[in-house]
Amino acid sequence: MRAIRRFTVRPLLPPTLAPLGELASNLRWSWHPETQDVFAEVDPELWASSGHDPVRLLGEVPAARWDELAADEGFVRRLGEVRADLEAYLTEPRWYQRVSEGRDPDVAWPRQIAYFSPEFGITAVLPQYSGGLGILAGDHLKAASDLGVPIIGVGLLYRHGYFKQSLSREGWQQETYPVLDPDGLPISQLHEADGSRATISLAMPDGPDLLARIWVASVGRVPLLMLDTDVEGNPDHYVDITDRLYGGNSEHRLRQEILLGVGGVRAIRAYCRITGAPDPEVFHTNEGHAGFLGIERIRELTVGEGGPHLDIDTALEVGRASTVFTTHTPVPAGIDRFPETLVEQYFGDAGPTPGVPVERILALGAEDYEGGDPGVFNMAVMGFRLAQRANGVSQLHGQVSRGMFNGLWPAFDEAEVPIGSITNGVHAPTWVAREVIALATAHGADPDSDDAESFWAAVDKVPAGDLWRTKRVLREQLVADARRRLCRSWEKRGAARAELGWIDSALDPDVLTIGFARRVPSYKRLTLMLRDPDRLRALLLHPERPVQLVIAGKSHPADDGGKKLIQELVRFADAEDVRHRIVFLPNYDIALAQPLYPGCDVWLNNPLRPYEACGTSGMKAALNGGLNLSILDGWWDEWFDGENGWAIPSADGLDDQDRRDDLEAGALYDLIENEVAPRFYDVDGDGVPIRWVEMLRHTWKSLGPKVLATRMVGDYVRQLYAPAAGNARALNSDYAGARELAQWKHRVRAAWPGVRVEHVEAIGLGDEPLVGAPMTVRSDVALGDLTPSDVEVQLVHGRVDAEDELVEPAVAVLHATESYDGGRHRYDAEVALPRSGPFGYTVRVVPAHPLLVATAELGVVTLA
């Protein structure tokens, strides 16, 4: 008989054990081994069977066990120590407090930052993530908590989360969507002072107002707000808005993104009002999904609601100054684009942001550039137009993004497109095996220190034999976990237990283990390793130097192409001669990943370059003593140094895709056969591969400090958040600065057609200019209705190629030395010729204002 409703009953704990409830309600337990040990001590079997879910554990422990634990003085003492440690973690000053209080008064340290993302990967027991974007967002919040950075996360609570993956007998991906009970999750509802639950509402064009309740997850010191539309009073099609992650048609996705952006801002306002937390000074949009937050902030400023009544242009400047936009995709297909007519329907007079004209909203997302689609609303384009600061997630991805979005700034070369780079990082306490941390700590490393370099340098002191034994323990743990998962997978595929005896010898803790796990879009090339099945088989079954592969990954439910790739790989792995050396583990999630990264010796990544924006899985492997074997893409392109792994040669620019795959697969096989496997199996008399261990040491020392999420969040604070807060304060004191900036931009754009470079001459070069010789450049510039304070006249100079294009040019400022009638001015500058060889220069005029972030911000320039 099926129940018509389900809910979770919370346990009534004895007073001495009440701290267990506190520990379970703060997700710091997911990266704090000592807290996990306390839960494991409650009931080891239940802890394991619950999937390491403390809320579920506490709900299933029998009352008699609580009486035993309450009488156990040792357990009560350990519980108190862990509770006190959490209290100290939540209240004591951390890095951000140390650097922001009383130091560097010229830096505008933000009082609060809002971080919006459609998904957050915090822990497997809160399945609100699908892949790298969500894991990155979760690591961002965890690292911010560790550093004490004041961030509020904002997302949606999906009733089904992302799908669970299994395989059919034929190896075809199958999806299921278990219903999540919010009361059984480590989250709580936000309540008003009178005890009623806090909700937000949005006007919608196709019915009554949309209602959403607000759930709060405590991620250490960071609150994560999640909106849920399963609210009494909502019609069914509203309830379904938060049904699942990345599901439904365009209209469904648009509703989700309106809720995330517009509703998310309202949720923050409610949270800050109820808790007394400061309102955010900076808003960070993690990918374009939350871009409508900028429209809601314009509405707040134009409608007033107890605050200012600004015009649209002024409100836009206020919002832009305090907004950061991070783009994560290097492929246009990864960007959310909606029919303009659909956006117009939802943001018309009956829409959620009254007072912001729909034509202004449509203009923000318009692809009104060469090659754009005039009928499409582009969320990434809106993200760039609503944010004064934008970045990609690796150096290479920043370069790719500047090329992708050059059309928004067509008057400027690609290098000057205002999109920077902050390379992603990973949260070490979540992803590094406790055995690795213990090994470093035993040799003098301080896991609580801010000095990451000294922590990872401690591996130099660890004897090679100890390092190698630790790696074998981690490999052994992976093998055991993989066998359990493989057995469950085959049983779901219809196999009888009697057929599965071979699984007991699947994988081997003494064999070179290569991991490959990620989403399965075509550009990540899951099946590149199968280009030559016989060659792969020979590597797996080599008599002296065998290789084994542990593979995982989900394909989007609508991507049959990705599902076919999985099926192709699974069918190869099912073959009796190789199934003990290659396994596909279904349902790739955090719980699967945590033993996978430490247990692998090599992490394989072979995307089509340059389509991997960053790719953080290899970072997690590196922190656990794994060597990367990767195409030079994403983060590996900037941090591979020849000694911390291997670079797979890439056939960039080859138009024949099959030929490119053949070449790169051949290079992969060659590297494994001739370099990777021989080094792994080249052991000394004690069975230790000394050269391999030296590569591990170098990997930890060279990559350990770089790939950390704490480094990443620190970069965001210094390079983006603090400057954004500074600009916001300059504009927001009485909004006079914002009004002046909006009016200045309008005036400059209107007058720009009158700006001309009329004459340029170089003086003092002589017939044979020498390196270091001075060159004086004079230019006559007509500014029309503008003044010299409105512009900067620049000398752009440097090496030139055969077509007279400037290559990596330098910029020097020319200064106004004389003014003439009719708005004409003379500008002079002197530079020393920096190098020999072909040299060229030009003069250009660009807008200049103290609150502009980039030369290209207005998108206008006048060239000689």
JSON list of N, CA and C in Angstrom, two decimals, residues 98-142:
[
{"chain": "A", "resi": 98, "resn": "ARG", "atom": "N", "xyz": [41.30, 39.07, 9.42]},
{"chain": "A", "resi": 98, "resn": "ARG", "atom": "CA", "xyz": [42.66, 39.55, 9.71]},
{"chain": "A", "resi": 98, "resn": "ARG", "atom": "C", "xyz": [43.13, 40.57, 8.67]},
{"chain": "A", "resi": 99, "resn": "VAL", "atom": "N", "xyz": [42.81, 40.34, 7.39]},
{"chain": "A", "resi": 99, "resn": "VAL", "atom": "CA", "xyz": [43.31, 41.26, 6.36]},
{"chain": "A", "resi": 99, "resn": "VAL", "atom": "C", "xyz": [42.42, 42.49, 6.20]},
{"chain": "A", "resi": 100, "resn": "SER", "atom": "N", "xyz": [41.16, 42.39, 6.60]},
{"chain": "A", "resi": 100, "resn": "SER", "atom": "CA", "xyz": [40.24, 43.50, 6.32]},
{"chain": "A", "resi": 100, "resn": "SER", "atom": "C", "xyz": [40.10, 44.48, 7.48]},
{"chain": "A", "resi": 101, "resn": "GLU", "atom": "N", "xyz": [40.46, 44.07, 8.68]},
{"chain": "A", "resi": 101, "resn": "GLU", "atom": "CA", "xyz": [40.25, 44.94, 9.84]},
{"chain": "A", "resi": 101, "resn": "GLU", "atom": "C", "xyz": [41.53, 45.71, 10.16]},
{"chain": "A", "resi": 102, "resn": "GLY", "atom": "N", "xyz": [41.53, 46.98, 9.82]},
{"chain": "A", "resi": 102, "resn": "GLY", "atom": "CA", "xyz": [42.63, 47.84, 10.19]},
{"chain": "A", "resi": 102, "resn": "GLY", "atom": "C", "xyz": [43.80, 47.83, 9.24]},
{"chain": "A", "resi": 103, "resn": "ARG", "atom": "N", "xyz": [43.76, 47.03, 8.19]},
{"chain": "A", "resi": 103, "resn": "ARG", "atom": "CA", "xyz": [44.87, 46.98, 7.24]},
{"chain": "A", "resi": 103, "resn": "ARG", "atom": "C", "xyz": [44.43, 47.50, 5.89]},
{"chain": "A", "resi": 104, "resn": "ASP", "atom": "N", "xyz": [45.34, 48.11, 5.21]},
{"chain": "A", "resi": 104, "resn": "ASP", "atom": "CA", "xyz": [45.12, 48.56, 3.84]},
{"chain": "A", "resi": 104, "resn": "ASP", "atom": "C", "xyz": [43.80, 49.32, 3.71]},
{"chain": "A", "resi": 105, "resn": "PRO", "atom": "N", "xyz": [43.71, 50.51, 4.30]},
{"chain": "A", "resi": 105, "resn": "PRO", "atom": "CA", "xyz": [42.45, 51.25, 4.30]},
{"chain": "A", "resi": 105, "resn": "PRO", "atom": "C", "xyz": [41.98, 51.64, 2.90]},
{"chain": "A", "resi": 106, "resn": "ASP", "atom": "N", "xyz": [42.87, 51.58, 1.92]},
{"chain": "A", "resi": 106, "resn": "ASP", "atom": "CA", "xyz": [42.46, 51.94, 0.55]},
{"chain": "A", "resi": 106, "resn": "ASP", "atom": "C", "xyz": [41.67, 50.83, -0.13]},
{"chain": "A", "resi": 107, "resn": "VAL", "atom": "N", "xyz": [41.64, 49.63, 0.45]},
{"chain": "A", "resi": 107, "resn": "VAL", "atom": "CA", "xyz": [40.89, 48.51, -0.14]},
{"chain": "A", "resi": 107, "resn": "VAL", "atom": "C", "xyz": [39.48, 48.50, 0.42]},
{"chain": "A", "resi": 108, "resn": "ALA", "atom": "N", "xyz": [38.50, 48.41, -0.46]},
{"chain": "A", "resi": 108, "resn": "ALA", "atom": "CA", "xyz": [37.10, 48.40, -0.04]},
{"chain": "A", "resi": 108, "resn": "ALA", "atom": "C", "xyz": [36.67, 46.95, 0.21]},
{"chain": "A", "resi": 109, "resn": "TRP", "atom": "N", "xyz": [36.98, 46.43, 1.39]},
{"chain": "A", "resi": 109, "resn": "TRP", "atom": "CA", "xyz": [36.60, 45.05, 1.70]},
{"chain": "A", "resi": 109, "resn": "TRP", "atom": "C", "xyz": [35.07, 44.97, 1.81]},
{"chain": "A", "resi": 110, "resn": "PRO", "atom": "N", "xyz": [34.42, 44.14, 1.01]},
{"chain": "A", "resi": 110, "resn": "PRO", "atom": "CA", "xyz": [32.95, 44.12, 1.04]},
{"chain": "A", "resi": 110, "resn": "PRO", "atom": "C", "xyz": [32.41, 43.61, 2.37]},
{"chain": "A", "resi": 111, "resn": "ARG", "atom": "N", "xyz": [31.33, 44.24, 2.82]},
{"chain": "A", "resi": 111, "resn": "ARG", "atom": "CA", "xyz": [30.68, 43.77, 4.05]},
{"chain": "A", "resi": 111, "resn": "ARG", "atom": "C", "xyz": [29.90, 42.48, 3.81]},
{"chain": "A", "resi": 112, "resn": "GLN", "atom": "N", "xyz": [29.43, 42.28, 2.57]},
{"chain": "A", "resi": 112, "resn": "GLN", "atom": "CA", "xyz": [28.68, 41.07, 2.23]},
{"chain": "A", "resi": 112, "resn": "GLN", "atom": "C", "xyz": [28.72, 40.89, 0.72]},
{"chain": "A", "resi": 113, "resn": "ILE", "atom": "N", "xyz": [28.76, 39.63, 0.29]},
{"chain": "A", "resi": 113, "resn": "ILE", "atom": "CA", "xyz": [28.79, 39.28, -1.13]},
{"chain": "A", "resi": 113, "resn": "ILE", "atom": "C", "xyz": [27.69, 38.25, -1.37]},
{"chain": "A", "resi": 114, "resn": "ALA", "atom": "N", "xyz": [26.95, 38.41, -2.44]},
{"chain": "A", "resi": 114, "resn": "ALA", "atom": "CA", "xyz": [25.93, 37.42, -2.83]},
{"chain": "A", "resi": 114, "resn": "ALA", "atom": "C", "xyz": [26.46, 36.62, -4.00]},
{"chain": "A", "resi": 115, "resn": "TYR", "atom": "N", "xyz": [26.36, 35.29, -3.91]},
{"chain": "A", "resi": 115, "resn": "TYR", "atom": "CA", "xyz": [26.92, 34.40, -4.93]},
{"chain": "A", "resi": 115, "resn": "TYR", "atom": "C", "xyz": [25.78, 33.53, -5.46]},
{"chain": "A", "resi": 116, "resn": "PHE", "atom": "N", "xyz": [25.41, 33.76, -6.72]},
{"chain": "A", "resi": 116, "resn": "PHE", "atom": "CA", "xyz": [24.27, 33.07, -7.33]},
{"chain": "A", "resi": 116, "resn": "PHE", "atom": "C", "xyz": [24.76, 31.96, -8.26]},
{"chain": "A", "resi": 117, "resn": "SER", "atom": "N", "xyz": [24.15, 30.79, -8.16]},
{"chain": "A", "resi": 117, "resn": "SER", "atom": "CA", "xyz": [24.46, 29.68, -9.04]},
{"chain": "A", "resi": 117, "resn": "SER", "atom": "C", "xyz": [23.23, 28.79, -9.17]},
{"chain": "A", "resi": 118, "resn": "PRO", "atom": "N", "xyz": [23.01, 28.19, -10.34]},
{"chain": "A", "resi": 118, "resn": "PRO", "atom": "CA", "xyz": [21.86, 27.29, -10.48]},
{"chain": "A", "resi": 118, "resn": "PRO", "atom": "C", "xyz": [22.04, 25.97, -9.74]},
{"chain": "A", "resi": 119, "resn": "GLU", "atom": "N", "xyz": [23.27, 25.63, -9.37]},
{"chain": "A", "resi": 119, "resn": "GLU", "atom": "CA", "xyz": [23.53, 24.36, -8.69]},
{"chain": "A", "resi": 119, "resn": "GLU", "atom": "C", "xyz": [24.68, 24.53, -7.72]},
{"chain": "A", "resi": 120, "resn": "PHE", "atom": "N", "xyz": [24.63, 23.73, -6.65]},
{"chain": "A", "resi": 120, "resn": "PHE", "atom": "CA", "xyz": [25.68, 23.74, -5.63]},
{"chain": "A", "resi": 120, "resn": "PHE", "atom": "C", "xyz": [25.98, 22.31, -5.23]},
{"chain": "A", "resi": 121, "resn": "GLY", "atom": "N", "xyz": [27.22, 21.89, -5.40]},
{"chain": "A", "resi": 121, "resn": "GLY", "atom": "CA", "xyz": [27.66, 20.57, -4.98]},
{"chain": "A", "resi": 121, "resn": "GLY", "atom": "C", "xyz": [28.39, 20.65, -3.65]},
{"chain": "A", "resi": 122, "resn": "ILE", "atom": "N", "xyz": [27.67, 20.44, -2.56]},
{"chain": "A", "resi": 122, "resn": "ILE", "atom": "CA", "xyz": [28.27, 20.52, -1.22]},
{"chain": "A", "resi": 122, "resn": "ILE", "atom": "C", "xyz": [28.60, 19.12, -0.71]},
{"chain": "A", "resi": 123, "resn": "THR", "atom": "N", "xyz": [27.62, 18.24, -0.79]},
{"chain": "A", "resi": 123, "resn": "THR", "atom": "CA", "xyz": [27.76, 16.88, -0.29]},
{"chain": "A", "resi": 123, "resn": "THR", "atom": "C", "xyz": [26.78, 15.99, -1.04]},
{"chain": "A", "resi": 124, "resn": "ALA", "atom": "N", "xyz": [27.08, 14.70, -1.08]},
{"chain": "A", "resi": 124, "resn": "ALA", "atom": "CA", "xyz": [26.22, 13.77, -1.80]},
{"chain": "A", "resi": 124, "resn": "ALA", "atom": "C", "xyz": [24.82, 13.69, -1.18]},
{"chain": "A", "resi": 125, "resn": "VAL", "atom": "N", "xyz": [24.68, 14.02, 0.10]},
{"chain": "A", "resi": 125, "resn": "VAL", "atom": "CA", "xyz": [23.37, 13.91, 0.74]},
{"chain": "A", "resi": 125, "resn": "VAL", "atom": "C", "xyz": [22.49, 15.12, 0.44]},
{"chain": "A", "resi": 126, "resn": "LEU", "atom": "N", "xyz": [23.02, 16.12, -0.26]},
{"chain": "A", "resi": 126, "resn": "LEU", "atom": "CA", "xyz": [22.23, 17.26, -0.71]},
{"chain": "A", "resi": 126, "resn": "LEU", "atom": "C", "xyz": [22.42, 17.35, -2.23]},
{"chain": "A", "resi": 127, "resn": "PRO", "atom": "N", "xyz": [21.76, 16.48, -2.99]},
{"chain": "A", "resi": 127, "resn": "PRO", "atom": "CA", "xyz": [22.05, 16.34, -4.42]},
{"chain": "A", "resi": 127, "resn": "PRO", "atom": "C", "xyz": [21.43, 17.46, -5.26]},
{"chain": "A", "resi": 128, "resn": "GLN", "atom": "N", "xyz": [22.08, 18.60, -5.22]},
{"chain": "A", "resi": 128, "resn": "GLN", "atom": "CA", "xyz": [21.60, 19.78, -5.95]},
{"chain": "A", "resi": 128, "resn": "GLN", "atom": "C", "xyz": [22.67, 20.23, -6.94]},
{"chain": "A", "resi": 129, "resn": "TYR", "atom": "N", "xyz": [23.24, 19.27, -7.67]},
{"chain": "A", "resi": 129, "resn": "TYR", "atom": "CA", "xyz": [24.33, 19.57, -8.60]},
{"chain": "A", "resi": 129, "resn": "TYR", "atom": "C", "xyz": [24.32, 18.52, -9.70]},
{"chain": "A", "resi": 130, "resn": "SER", "atom": "N", "xyz": [24.89, 18.89, -10.85]},
{"chain": "A", "resi": 130, "resn": "SER", "atom": "CA", "xyz": [24.97, 17.94, -11.96]},
{"chain": "A", "resi": 130, "resn": "SER", "atom": "C", "xyz": [26.41, 17.67, -12.37]},
{"chain": "A", "resi": 131, "resn": "GLY", "atom": "N", "xyz": [27.30, 18.63, -12.16]},
{"chain": "A", "resi": 131, "resn": "GLY", "atom": "CA", "xyz": [28.66, 18.46, -12.65]},
{"chain": "A", "resi": 131, "resn": "GLY", "atom": "C", "xyz": [29.57, 19.56, -12.15]},
{"chain": "A", "resi": 132, "resn": "GLY", "atom": "N", "xyz": [30.53, 19.93, -13.00]},
{"chain": "A", "resi": 132, "resn": "GLY", "atom": "CA", "xyz": [31.60, 20.82, -12.59]},
{"chain": "A", "resi": 132, "resn": "GLY", "atom": "C", "xyz": [31.16, 22.18, -12.10]},
{"chain": "A", "resi": 133, "resn": "LEU", "atom": "N", "xyz": [30.13, 22.76, -12.73]},
{"chain": "A", "resi": 133, "resn": "LEU", "atom": "CA", "xyz": [29.66, 24.08, -12.31]},
{"chain": "A", "resi": 133, "resn": "LEU", "atom": "C", "xyz": [29.19, 24.05, -10.86]},
{"chain": "A", "resi": 134, "resn": "GLY", "atom": "N", "xyz": [28.41, 23.01, -10.51]},
{"chain": "A", "resi": 134, "resn": "GLY", "atom": "CA", "xyz": [27.90, 22.91, -9.14]},
{"chain": "A", "resi": 134, "resn": "GLY", "atom": "C", "xyz": [28.98, 22.59, -8.14]},
{"chain": "A", "resi": 135, "resn": "ILE", "atom": "N", "xyz": [29.91, 21.68, -8.51]},
{"chain": "A", "resi": 135, "resn": "ILE", "atom": "CA", "xyz": [30.99, 21.34, -7.59]},
{"chain": "A", "resi": 135, "resn": "ILE", "atom": "C", "xyz": [31.86, 22.57, -7.34]},
{"chain": "A", "resi": 136, "resn": "LEU", "atom": "N", "xyz": [32.12, 23.33, -8.40]},
{"chain": "A", "resi": 136, "resn": "LEU", "atom": "CA", "xyz": [32.90, 24.57, -8.25]},
{"chain": "A", "resi": 136, "resn": "LEU", "atom": "C", "xyz": [32.17, 25.54, -7.32]},
{"chain": "A", "resi": 137, "resn": "ALA", "atom": "N", "xyz": [30.86, 25.68, -7.48]},
{"chain": "A", "resi": 137, "resn": "ALA", "atom": "CA", "xyz": [30.09, 26.59, -6.63]},
{"chain": "A", "resi": 137, "resn": "ALA", "atom": "C", "xyz": [30.13, 26.13, -5.17]},
{"chain": "A", "resi": 138, "resn": "GLY", "atom": "N", "xyz": [30.01, 24.81, -4.94]},
{"chain": "A", "resi": 138, "resn": "GLY", "atom": "CA", "xyz": [30.11, 24.30, -3.58]},
{"chain": "A", "resi": 138, "resn": "GLY", "atom": "C", "xyz": [31.47, 24.55, -2.98]},
{"chain": "A", "resi": 139, "resn": "ASP", "atom": "N", "xyz": [32.52, 24.31, -3.75]},
{"chain": "A", "resi": 139, "resn": "ASP", "atom": "CA", "xyz": [33.87, 24.55, -3.25]},
{"chain": "A", "resi": 139, "resn": "ASP", "atom": "C", "xyz": [34.11, 26.03, -2.99]},
{"chain": "A", "resi": 140, "resn": "HIS", "atom": "N", "xyz": [33.49, 26.89, -3.79]},
{"chain": "A", "resi": 140, "resn": "HIS", "atom": "CA", "xyz": [33.60, 28.34, -3.58]},
{"chain": "A", "resi": 140, "resn": "HIS", "atom": "C", "xyz": [33.04, 28.72, -2.20]},
{"chain": "A", "resi": 141, "resn": "LEU", "atom": "N", "xyz": [31.86, 28.19, -1.87]},
{"chain": "A", "resi": 141, "resn": "LEU", "atom": "CA", "xyz": [31.27, 28.52, -0.57]},
{"chain": "A", "resi": 141, "resn": "LEU", "atom": "C", "xyz": [32.08, 27.94, 0.57]},
{"chain": "A", "resi": 142, "resn": "LYS", "atom": "N", "xyz": [32.56, 26.70, 0.42]},
{"chain": "A", "resi": 142, "resn": "LYS", "atom": "CA", "xyz": [33.35, 26.08, 1.50]},
{"chain": "A", "resi": 142, "resn": "LYS", "atom": "C", "xyz": [34.64, 26.85, 1.74]}
]
